[in-house]
């Protein structure tokens, strides 16, 4: 059966608009079919089935329009169905859809590698491998670091999220829902404390010392191939590390021959007002991992790093059938073009200012907002039991449900499920941002 339900839905206007209950009758009918055909392990935060999207608006099959503060978990960073991305991908689709770069190479892959060499932190010689998903980027980063160092150990931080494959599940902090019951897991993974200023109250130097001492005592630097960090933790709750934390970790890695990897899968590609969040902290990672926003909604991920590290893997040691698909590469090239031609780095900074100002206002009004944090278009609030730093996850579900009913799609995060995160596309206007903040105000008032 073709997509008869969604075919009738036209391009959205730039406002939220709710015309049925959420989810509406057509979504409910699709949900019935889905429950019979798709396992319950795959969840959907809001089972309103999406038919079309443009800019910062999603339209469901019932014609409801949602203001999208999630961007498909930080993927459509430059906006849904960005015209230049659609044009580039459509053109490419007609010319060459697949050749397998490991069999027959093509220019798009090389161009994306060049663009990443140019835009990732540092001026050293760099090389890039392309894959499909974020988890694959993490897996390959670890493979390369192990081959380069001849060591096995992988160091990860508390509250980290790195994916859902066996290795990356084991590297991810939160067991439920990501890893529970899916073991046994690969070994040689060492977890240590992160920097979480709202809860640990530590300076960057003190937090780094704690992290480093823990690793030195529990593993030993000489057994570590890599330390992987998210410069701003994503799923973990948008923790911005204390000043000096990341540079201290990098320095320790360099001094001990440990490959320092930045997982910029959520924080990268213009999200924070720089191409990569690492730049805000003055770090130059040995390897940078990208995915999500890199190809405007098409699947693509990348491992970019120091040429001598990247070249450690023997010929044929890296690959994969679909990695660096030509259509995804064409889309990624268009994304880089759009970031430059539309000044989207600046736009991400302005979005951050508008969001932050609005969220700080709300914090004055509502004492369940314990913390407002983030950089650029990656902002979050942490909900607490008023007057304490205790997690308040009960309130979060109510806020998200209220907002959905008003046509605003909000995402949750946080190890304790008490963080509300904002990942709007950089196509979101100031009016749309303020409208969304107004709905959040109403949701908090309704608690
Ligand atoms: N590293 C920092 O944020 C993906 C996960 C959604 P994949 N985060 C969203 C879900 O519930 O599965 C992510 C990330 C960071 C790695 C990944 C993994 O990226 O493309 O989902 O494999």
Tab-separated table of C-alpha atoms and ligand atoms in Angstrom:
chain	number	residue	atom	x	y	z
A	1	UNK	CA	0.000	0.000	0.000
A	2	UNK	CA	1.319	3.459	-0.806
A	3	UNK	CA	1.330	6.339	1.558
A	4	UNK	CA	-2.284	7.418	0.872
A	5	UNK	CA	-2.825	9.032	4.267
A	6	UNK	CA	0.147	11.359	4.052
A	7	UNK	CA	-0.131	12.288	0.368
A	8	UNK	CA	-2.871	14.840	1.012
A	9	UNK	CA	-0.815	16.880	3.498
A	10	UNK	CA	0.600	20.084	2.034
A	11	UNK	CA	3.613	22.181	2.995
A	12	UNK	CA	3.186	23.875	6.367
A	13	UNK	CA	2.733	27.539	7.203
A	14	UNK	CA	5.282	28.699	9.815
A	15	UNK	CA	2.900	28.482	12.800
A	16	UNK	CA	1.841	25.721	15.132
A	17	UNK	CA	-1.775	24.756	14.614
A	18	UNK	CA	-3.746	22.061	16.381
A	19	UNK	CA	-6.920	20.944	14.605
A	20	UNK	CA	-7.651	17.582	16.273
A	21	UNK	CA	-6.890	15.854	19.537
A	22	UNK	CA	-3.181	14.934	19.724
A	23	UNK	CA	-2.667	12.287	18.460
A	24	UNK	CA	-5.567	12.699	16.026
A	25	UNK	CA	-7.761	9.978	14.467
A	26	UNK	CA	-5.515	9.280	11.483
A	27	UNK	CA	-2.483	8.987	13.739
A	28	UNK	CA	-4.394	6.633	16.019
A	29	UNK	CA	-5.301	4.448	13.037
A	30	UNK	CA	-1.647	4.344	11.953
A	31	UNK	CA	-0.646	3.566	15.506
A	32	UNK	CA	-2.889	0.498	15.490
A	33	UNK	CA	-1.109	-0.745	12.355
A	34	UNK	CA	2.249	0.078	13.878
A	35	UNK	CA	1.544	-1.852	17.073
A	36	UNK	CA	0.856	-4.945	14.959
A	37	UNK	CA	3.954	-4.510	12.793
A	38	UNK	CA	6.656	-2.790	14.876
A	39	UNK	CA	7.991	-4.189	18.169
A	40	UNK	CA	7.325	-2.280	21.389
A	41	UNK	CA	11.092	-1.910	21.913
A	42	UNK	CA	10.960	0.927	19.405
A	43	UNK	CA	9.133	3.712	21.177
A	44	UNK	CA	7.829	7.053	19.908
A	45	UNK	CA	7.758	9.996	22.305
A	46	UNK	CA	4.682	11.497	20.623
A	47	UNK	CA	2.730	9.085	18.384
A	48	UNK	CA	1.483	11.820	16.037
A	49	UNK	CA	2.552	10.453	12.641
A	50	UNK	CA	4.427	13.021	10.591
A	51	UNK	CA	3.602	13.542	6.931
A	52	UNK	CA	5.617	16.618	6.001
A	53	UNK	CA	7.991	19.134	7.481
A	54	UNK	CA	9.649	22.382	6.551
A	55	UNK	CA	11.859	24.768	8.481
A	56	UNK	CA	10.923	24.373	12.145
A	57	UNK	CA	7.428	22.940	11.566
A	58	UNK	CA	6.269	19.326	11.484
A	59	UNK	CA	2.828	18.451	10.062
A	60	UNK	CA	1.111	15.257	11.123
A	61	UNK	CA	-1.313	13.137	9.125
A	62	UNK	CA	-4.285	14.884	10.751
A	63	UNK	CA	-3.018	18.293	9.635
A	64	UNK	CA	-1.745	19.340	13.078
A	65	UNK	CA	1.347	21.546	12.884
A	66	UNK	CA	4.017	21.299	15.569
A	67	UNK	CA	6.728	23.781	16.378
A	68	UNK	CA	9.721	21.452	16.506
A	69	UNK	CA	12.172	21.961	19.360
A	70	UNK	CA	13.736	18.549	18.817
A	71	UNK	CA	14.817	18.552	15.142
A	72	UNK	CA	14.642	14.761	15.046
A	73	UNK	CA	17.082	14.669	17.995
A	74	UNK	CA	19.343	17.400	16.714
A	75	UNK	CA	19.504	16.258	13.087
A	76	UNK	CA	17.664	18.819	10.973
A	77	UNK	CA	19.899	21.549	12.352
A	78	UNK	CA	19.601	23.776	9.309
A	79	UNK	CA	15.836	23.128	9.064
A	80	UNK	CA	13.519	20.426	7.777
A	81	UNK	CA	13.557	19.910	3.998
A	82	UNK	CA	16.048	22.737	3.503
A	83	UNK	CA	15.686	23.766	-0.140
A	84	UNK	CA	19.389	23.483	-0.982
A	85	UNK	CA	19.673	20.065	0.670
A	86	UNK	CA	16.587	18.785	-1.150
A	87	UNK	CA	17.914	20.088	-4.482
A	88	UNK	CA	21.397	18.639	-4.008
A	89	UNK	CA	20.151	15.251	-2.819
A	90	UNK	CA	17.522	15.046	-5.598
A	91	UNK	CA	20.114	15.812	-8.269
A	92	UNK	CA	22.514	13.255	-6.818
A	93	UNK	CA	19.786	10.632	-6.623
A	94	UNK	CA	19.463	10.738	-10.397
A	95	UNK	CA	23.216	10.618	-11.064
A	96	UNK	CA	24.661	8.069	-8.659
A	97	UNK	CA	22.826	6.590	-5.692
A	98	UNK	CA	25.351	3.995	-4.582
A	99	UNK	CA	28.673	2.613	-5.676
A	100	UNK	CA	30.285	1.517	-2.359
A	101	UNK	CA	33.303	3.745	-1.766
A	102	UNK	CA	35.384	0.684	-0.844
A	103	UNK	CA	34.731	-0.693	-4.353
A	104	UNK	CA	34.245	2.312	-6.631
A	105	UNK	CA	35.011	5.757	-5.190
A	106	UNK	CA	33.337	9.074	-6.048
A	107	UNK	CA	34.064	12.764	-5.472
A	108	UNK	CA	31.347	13.573	-2.901
A	109	UNK	CA	33.036	11.451	-0.219
A	110	UNK	CA	36.355	13.206	-0.796
A	111	UNK	CA	34.704	16.638	-0.723
A	112	UNK	CA	33.001	15.934	2.627
A	113	UNK	CA	36.360	14.783	4.013
A	114	UNK	CA	37.959	18.032	2.803
A	115	UNK	CA	35.178	20.139	4.339
A	116	UNK	CA	35.523	18.349	7.671
A	117	UNK	CA	39.300	18.814	7.628
A	118	UNK	CA	38.669	22.515	7.111
A	119	UNK	CA	35.966	22.985	9.751
A	120	UNK	CA	36.955	20.694	12.636
A	121	UNK	CA	39.208	22.262	15.305
A	122	UNK	CA	42.942	22.515	14.645
A	123	UNK	CA	45.075	23.271	11.593
A	124	UNK	CA	47.011	19.960	11.567
A	125	UNK	CA	46.756	17.486	8.664
A	126	UNK	CA	43.476	15.554	8.989
A	127	UNK	CA	41.748	12.621	7.333
A	128	UNK	CA	38.131	11.432	7.499
A	129	UNK	CA	36.252	8.130	7.299
A	130	UNK	CA	32.523	8.278	6.554
A	131	UNK	CA	29.902	5.964	8.017
A	132	UNK	CA	26.130	5.980	8.426
A	133	UNK	CA	25.241	6.447	12.079
A	134	UNK	CA	26.627	8.067	15.181
A	135	UNK	CA	27.231	4.714	16.860
A	136	UNK	CA	29.284	3.601	13.853
A	137	UNK	CA	31.384	6.737	14.143
A	138	UNK	CA	32.065	5.925	17.798
A	139	UNK	CA	32.896	2.293	16.957
A	140	UNK	CA	35.334	3.356	14.249
A	141	UNK	CA	36.915	6.035	16.423
A	142	UNK	CA	37.655	3.367	19.015
A	143	UNK	CA	38.971	0.940	16.381
A	144	UNK	CA	41.361	3.544	15.020
A	145	UNK	CA	42.533	4.642	18.476
A	146	UNK	CA	43.229	1.041	19.455
A	147	UNK	CA	45.145	0.304	16.276
A	148	UNK	CA	47.192	3.497	16.625
A	149	UNK	CA	48.095	3.016	20.293
A	150	UNK	CA	48.236	-0.772	20.397
A	151	UNK	CA	46.229	-0.503	23.643
A	152	UNK	CA	42.745	-1.723	24.515
A	153	UNK	CA	41.232	0.494	27.201
A	154	UNK	CA	38.400	2.899	26.478
A	155	UNK	CA	37.657	5.634	29.039
A	156	UNK	CA	34.163	7.135	29.140
A	157	UNK	CA	32.433	9.628	31.416
A	158	UNK	CA	29.442	9.442	33.735
A	159	UNK	CA	26.204	10.522	31.977
A	160	UNK	CA	27.727	9.787	28.551
A	161	UNK	CA	25.676	8.588	25.590
A	162	UNK	CA	27.466	6.964	22.667
A	163	UNK	CA	24.925	4.696	20.933
A	164	UNK	CA	23.038	1.422	20.834
A	165	UNK	CA	25.452	-1.117	19.287
A	166	UNK	CA	27.089	-3.585	21.679
A	167	UNK	CA	30.233	-1.525	22.142
A	168	UNK	CA	28.470	1.824	22.339
A	169	UNK	CA	25.740	0.509	24.680
A	170	UNK	CA	28.527	-0.548	26.996
A	171	UNK	CA	30.078	2.909	26.703
A	172	UNK	CA	26.751	4.628	27.467
A	173	UNK	CA	26.115	5.537	31.109
A	174	UNK	CA	22.411	4.902	31.496
A	175	UNK	CA	21.404	1.235	31.606
A	176	UNK	CA	17.657	1.738	31.328
A	177	UNK	CA	16.399	1.845	28.611
A	178	UNK	CA	19.585	1.614	26.536
A	179	UNK	CA	21.380	-1.497	27.756
A	180	UNK	CA	19.281	-3.382	30.318
A	181	UNK	CA	19.091	-7.051	29.411
A	182	UNK	CA	21.082	-6.661	26.189
A	183	UNK	CA	24.382	-7.987	27.536
A	184	UNK	CA	26.917	-9.513	27.796
A	185	UNK	CA	28.902	-6.433	26.823
A	186	UNK	CA	32.414	-5.910	25.479
A	187	UNK	CA	35.018	-5.264	28.160
A	188	UNK	CA	37.944	-2.897	28.651
A	189	UNK	CA	35.611	0.086	29.101
A	190	UNK	CA	36.326	2.306	32.128
A	191	UNK	CA	33.809	4.814	33.387
A	192	UNK	CA	34.777	7.789	35.460
A	193	UNK	CA	33.338	11.021	36.838
A	194	UNK	CA	32.437	13.910	34.545
A	195	UNK	CA	32.038	17.628	35.236
A	196	UNK	CA	28.467	18.474	36.254
A	197	UNK	CA	28.708	21.923	37.847
A	198	UNK	CA	25.061	22.085	39.007
A	199	UNK	CA	25.496	18.923	41.088
A	200	UNK	CA	29.185	18.522	41.865
A	201	UNK	CA	29.975	22.201	42.457
A	202	UNK	CA	33.568	21.510	41.403
A	203	UNK	CA	35.849	23.816	39.445
A	204	UNK	CA	37.077	22.491	36.119
A	205	UNK	CA	40.500	21.795	37.619
A	206	UNK	CA	39.051	19.900	40.595
A	207	UNK	CA	36.651	17.886	38.424
A	208	UNK	CA	39.464	17.018	35.986
A	209	UNK	CA	41.715	15.916	38.835
A	210	UNK	CA	38.974	13.600	40.097
A	211	UNK	CA	38.464	12.126	36.600
A	212	UNK	CA	42.175	11.654	35.991
A	213	UNK	CA	43.039	10.220	39.411
A	214	UNK	CA	40.185	7.740	39.065
A	215	UNK	CA	41.487	6.567	35.677
A	216	UNK	CA	45.103	6.426	36.827
A	217	UNK	CA	44.204	4.330	39.851
A	218	UNK	CA	41.562	2.067	38.313
A	219	UNK	CA	43.141	1.409	34.878
A	220	UNK	CA	46.452	3.192	34.462
A	221	UNK	CA	47.096	5.649	31.645
A	222	UNK	CA	49.373	3.252	29.774
A	223	UNK	CA	46.512	0.794	29.194
A	224	UNK	CA	44.162	3.383	27.721
A	225	UNK	CA	43.758	3.710	23.962
A	226	UNK	CA	41.322	6.618	24.170
A	227	UNK	CA	39.255	8.911	26.317
A	228	UNK	CA	35.976	9.896	24.689
A	229	UNK	CA	34.000	12.945	25.785
A	230	UNK	CA	30.928	14.794	24.583
A	231	UNK	CA	32.017	18.454	24.920
A	232	UNK	CA	28.415	19.178	25.970
A	233	UNK	CA	26.713	15.965	27.021
A	234	UNK	CA	23.577	15.309	24.970
A	235	UNK	CA	21.259	12.564	26.199
A	236	UNK	CA	22.889	12.893	29.641
A	237	UNK	CA	21.316	16.324	30.120
A	238	UNK	CA	23.256	19.079	28.325
A	239	UNK	CA	25.886	19.406	31.041
A	240	UNK	CA	28.305	22.150	30.123
A	241	UNK	CA	31.573	21.205	31.827
A	242	UNK	CA	33.225	23.669	34.204
A	243	UNK	CA	35.858	25.928	32.671
A	244	UNK	CA	39.195	24.219	32.266
A	245	UNK	CA	37.824	20.680	32.640
A	246	UNK	CA	38.162	19.587	29.024
A	247	UNK	CA	41.562	21.256	28.404
A	248	UNK	CA	42.934	19.466	31.494
A	249	UNK	CA	41.690	16.115	30.172
A	250	UNK	CA	43.174	16.814	26.768
A	251	UNK	CA	46.523	17.742	28.298
A	252	UNK	CA	46.590	14.540	30.336
A	253	UNK	CA	45.714	12.449	27.276
A	254	UNK	CA	48.457	14.069	25.197
A	255	UNK	CA	51.037	13.603	27.953
A	256	UNK	CA	50.118	9.911	28.211
A	257	UNK	CA	49.694	8.919	24.564
A	258	UNK	CA	45.918	8.493	24.929
A	259	UNK	CA	43.823	9.438	21.894
A	260	UNK	CA	41.466	12.241	22.950
A	261	UNK	CA	38.145	11.796	21.111
A	262	UNK	CA	35.336	14.376	21.024
A	263	UNK	CA	31.930	12.854	20.352
A	264	UNK	CA	30.376	15.912	18.686
A	265	UNK	CA	27.516	13.901	17.246
A	266	UNK	CA	24.925	16.017	19.068
A	267	UNK	CA	26.926	19.187	19.795
A	268	UNK	CA	28.585	19.601	16.397
A	269	UNK	CA	27.717	20.994	12.973
A	270	UNK	CA	26.829	24.588	13.915
A	271	UNK	CA	24.523	23.615	16.766
A	272	UNK	CA	26.309	25.749	19.387
A	273	UNK	CA	27.287	28.725	17.211
A	274	UNK	CA	30.609	27.178	16.198
A	275	UNK	CA	31.056	24.286	13.826
A	276	UNK	CA	32.086	22.159	16.798
A	277	UNK	CA	31.455	22.772	20.518
A	278	UNK	CA	35.088	21.863	21.254
A	279	UNK	CA	35.964	25.362	20.008
A	280	UNK	CA	34.114	26.951	22.951
A	281	UNK	CA	36.393	25.120	25.366
A	282	UNK	CA	39.680	25.693	23.570
A	283	UNK	CA	40.306	22.010	22.915
A	284	UNK	CA	41.677	20.435	19.749
A	285	UNK	CA	40.648	16.774	19.909
A	286	UNK	CA	42.740	14.100	18.186
A	287	UNK	CA	39.556	12.670	16.672
A	288	UNK	CA	36.210	14.421	16.171
A	289	UNK	CA	33.023	12.422	15.581
A	290	UNK	CA	30.155	13.943	13.600
A	291	UNK	CA	26.728	12.653	12.597
A	292	UNK	CA	23.169	13.942	13.105
A	293	UNK	CA	23.221	17.486	11.659
A	294	UNK	CA	25.910	16.834	9.077
A	295	UNK	CA	23.640	15.850	6.170
A	296	UNK	CA	20.425	17.773	6.797
A	297	UNK	CA	18.374	14.685	7.665
A	298	UNK	CA	20.088	12.018	5.587
A	299	UNK	CA	22.131	9.353	7.349
A	300	UNK	CA	25.838	10.139	7.459
A	301	UNK	CA	28.533	10.108	10.118
A	302	UNK	CA	32.214	10.878	10.163
A	303	UNK	CA	35.422	10.241	12.034
A	304	UNK	CA	37.869	13.087	11.412
A	305	UNK	CA	41.295	13.094	12.969
A	306	UNK	CA	45.022	13.637	12.918
A	307	UNK	CA	46.325	12.109	9.701
A	308	UNK	CA	48.922	9.951	11.466
A	309	UNK	CA	46.286	8.452	13.772
A	310	UNK	CA	43.720	7.945	11.005
A	311	UNK	CA	46.342	6.233	8.841
A	312	UNK	CA	47.137	3.676	11.548
A	313	UNK	CA	44.441	1.329	10.241
A	314	UNK	CA	45.753	-0.971	7.481
A	315	UNK	CA	44.285	-0.822	3.953
A	316	UNK	CA	40.897	-2.534	4.018
A	317	UNK	CA	40.653	-2.248	7.806
A	318	UNK	CA	37.931	0.387	7.640
A	319	UNK	CA	34.792	0.418	5.520
A	320	UNK	CA	31.170	-0.659	5.306
A	321	UNK	CA	28.719	-1.036	2.403
A	322	UNK	CA	26.822	2.212	2.787
A	323	UNK	CA	29.367	4.437	4.560
A	324	UNK	CA	29.529	7.837	2.878
A	325	UNK	CA	26.566	7.238	0.596
A	326	UNK	CA	26.691	9.612	-2.427
A	327	UNK	CA	23.257	11.114	-1.740
A	328	UNK	CA	24.142	11.741	1.910
A	329	UNK	CA	27.440	13.289	0.827
A	330	UNK	CA	25.682	15.624	-1.631
A	331	UNK	CA	23.335	16.661	1.169
A	332	UNK	CA	26.275	17.259	3.537
A	333	UNK	CA	28.061	19.469	1.011
A	334	UNK	CA	24.842	21.502	0.733
A	335	UNK	CA	24.662	21.735	4.546
A	336	UNK	CA	28.172	23.226	4.720
A	337	UNK	CA	27.187	25.678	1.938
A	338	UNK	CA	24.017	26.688	3.763
A	339	UNK	CA	25.842	27.230	7.059
A	340	UNK	CA	28.189	29.638	5.287
A	341	UNK	CA	25.768	31.398	2.925
A	342	UNK	CA	23.005	31.870	5.518
A	343	UNK	CA	25.365	32.792	8.376
A	344	UNK	CA	23.972	29.974	10.502
A	345	UNK	CA	26.760	30.020	13.076
A	346	UNK	CA	25.665	33.530	14.012
A	347	UNK	CA	22.032	32.472	13.939
A	348	UNK	CA	22.733	29.620	16.392
A	349	UNK	CA	24.282	32.156	18.776
A	350	UNK	CA	21.258	34.472	18.537
A	351	UNK	CA	18.861	31.564	19.050
A	352	UNK	CA	20.856	30.689	22.153
A	353	UNK	CA	20.516	34.236	23.472
A	354	UNK	CA	16.751	34.382	22.876
A	355	UNK	CA	16.177	30.940	24.384
A	356	UNK	CA	18.422	31.538	27.348
A	357	UNK	CA	16.877	34.910	28.158
A	358	UNK	CA	13.403	33.352	28.011
A	359	UNK	CA	14.397	30.358	30.120
A	360	UNK	CA	16.085	32.542	32.755
A	361	UNK	CA	12.866	34.604	32.977
A	362	UNK	CA	10.913	31.400	33.517
A	363	UNK	CA	13.407	30.307	36.170
A	364	UNK	CA	12.608	33.498	38.150
A	365	UNK	CA	8.931	32.640	37.952
A	366	UNK	CA	9.020	28.901	38.601
A	367	UNK	CA	11.151	27.437	41.365
A	368	UNK	CA	11.116	23.949	39.852
A	369	UNK	CA	13.657	25.186	37.277
A	370	UNK	CA	16.896	24.465	39.103
A	371	UNK	CA	19.346	25.142	36.301
A	372	UNK	CA	19.391	26.763	32.866
A	373	UNK	CA	22.368	25.657	30.782
A	374	UNK	CA	23.715	25.159	27.298
A	375	UNK	CA	25.495	26.975	24.492
A	376	UNK	CA	23.858	28.364	21.345
A	377	UNK	CA	20.913	26.395	20.016
A	378	UNK	CA	21.567	23.627	22.542
A	379	UNK	CA	19.871	24.759	25.763
A	380	UNK	CA	18.193	22.907	28.609
A	381	UNK	CA	16.501	23.338	31.945
A	382	UNK	CA	16.887	20.898	34.816
A	383	UNK	CA	13.777	20.417	36.912
A	384	UNK	CA	14.167	20.000	40.660
A	385	UNK	CA	12.043	19.621	43.736
A	386	UNK	CA	11.730	23.339	44.676
A	387	UNK	CA	14.426	24.564	47.010
A	388	UNK	CA	16.602	21.449	46.477
A	389	UNK	CA	18.791	19.889	43.788
A	390	UNK	CA	16.681	16.715	43.811
A	391	UNK	CA	15.474	15.432	40.442
A	392	UNK	CA	11.914	16.219	39.473
A	393	UNK	CA	11.060	13.873	36.636
A	394	UNK	CA	7.342	13.784	37.464
A	395	UNK	CA	6.892	17.396	36.329
A	396	UNK	CA	8.756	16.784	33.079
A	397	UNK	CA	6.225	14.360	31.583
A	398	UNK	CA	3.375	16.769	32.328
A	399	UNK	CA	5.157	19.695	30.677
A	400	UNK	CA	5.954	17.720	27.538
A	401	UNK	CA	2.380	16.395	27.268
A	402	UNK	CA	0.881	19.860	27.790
A	403	UNK	CA	3.167	21.381	25.151
A	404	UNK	CA	2.374	18.619	22.640
A	405	UNK	CA	-1.324	19.366	23.049
A	406	UNK	CA	-0.551	22.998	22.189
A	407	UNK	CA	1.520	22.063	19.132
A	408	UNK	CA	4.997	22.353	20.613
A	409	UNK	CA	7.319	19.367	20.416
A	410	UNK	CA	9.784	19.265	23.325
A	411	UNK	CA	12.438	16.650	24.060
A	412	UNK	CA	13.499	15.271	27.395
A	413	UNK	CA	17.001	14.243	28.462
A	414	UNK	CA	19.023	13.555	31.563
A	415	UNK	CA	20.211	10.506	33.420
A	416	UNK	CA	17.339	11.043	35.860
A	417	UNK	CA	14.785	12.044	33.218
A	418	UNK	CA	14.422	15.548	34.632
A	419	UNK	CA	15.938	17.687	31.894
A	420	UNK	CA	14.002	19.489	29.190
A	421	UNK	CA	16.220	20.156	26.193
A	422	UNK	CA	15.844	22.541	23.302
A	423	UNK	CA	17.389	21.606	19.963
A	424	UNK	CA	15.544	23.928	17.581
A	425	UNK	CA	16.631	24.099	13.990
A	426	UNK	CA	18.552	27.198	13.005
A	427	UNK	CA	15.624	27.943	10.686
A	428	UNK	CA	13.467	28.742	13.719
A	429	UNK	CA	12.536	32.431	13.810
A	430	UNK	CA	12.582	34.634	16.922
A	431	UNK	CA	8.767	34.718	16.784
A	432	UNK	CA	8.627	30.932	16.758
A	433	UNK	CA	11.117	30.744	19.637
A	434	UNK	CA	9.073	33.198	21.727
A	435	UNK	CA	5.864	31.377	20.872
A	436	UNK	CA	7.399	28.121	22.107
A	437	UNK	CA	8.634	29.789	25.293
A	438	UNK	CA	5.114	31.136	25.870
A	439	UNK	CA	3.691	27.623	25.670
A	440	UNK	CA	6.351	26.418	28.104
A	441	UNK	CA	5.289	29.214	30.472
A	442	UNK	CA	1.674	28.018	30.242
A	443	UNK	CA	2.787	24.410	30.782
A	444	UNK	CA	4.703	25.368	33.932
A	445	UNK	CA	1.762	27.431	35.186
A	446	UNK	CA	-0.572	24.474	34.626
A	447	UNK	CA	1.508	22.122	36.792
B	1	LIG	N1	26.781	10.063	20.424
B	1	LIG	C1	26.541	12.205	21.568
B	1	LIG	O1	23.796	11.998	20.893
B	1	LIG	C2	22.641	9.839	19.406
B	1	LIG	C3	19.920	8.783	20.411
B	1	LIG	C4	18.504	8.535	20.182
B	1	LIG	P1	23.181	7.242	16.357
B	1	LIG	N2	21.722	10.430	20.294
B	1	LIG	C5	20.312	10.174	20.068
B	1	LIG	C6	18.086	7.157	20.557
B	1	LIG	O2	17.250	7.033	21.442
B	1	LIG	O3	18.603	6.195	19.969
B	1	LIG	C7	24.106	9.940	19.736
B	1	LIG	C8	24.610	11.018	20.487
B	1	LIG	C9	25.977	11.055	20.800
B	1	LIG	C10	26.333	9.020	19.710
B	1	LIG	C11	24.993	8.924	19.336
B	1	LIG	C12	24.555	7.766	18.508
B	1	LIG	O4	24.138	8.178	17.251
B	1	LIG	O5	23.136	7.936	15.040
B	1	LIG	O6	21.841	7.226	17.064
B	1	LIG	O7	23.812	5.909	16.302
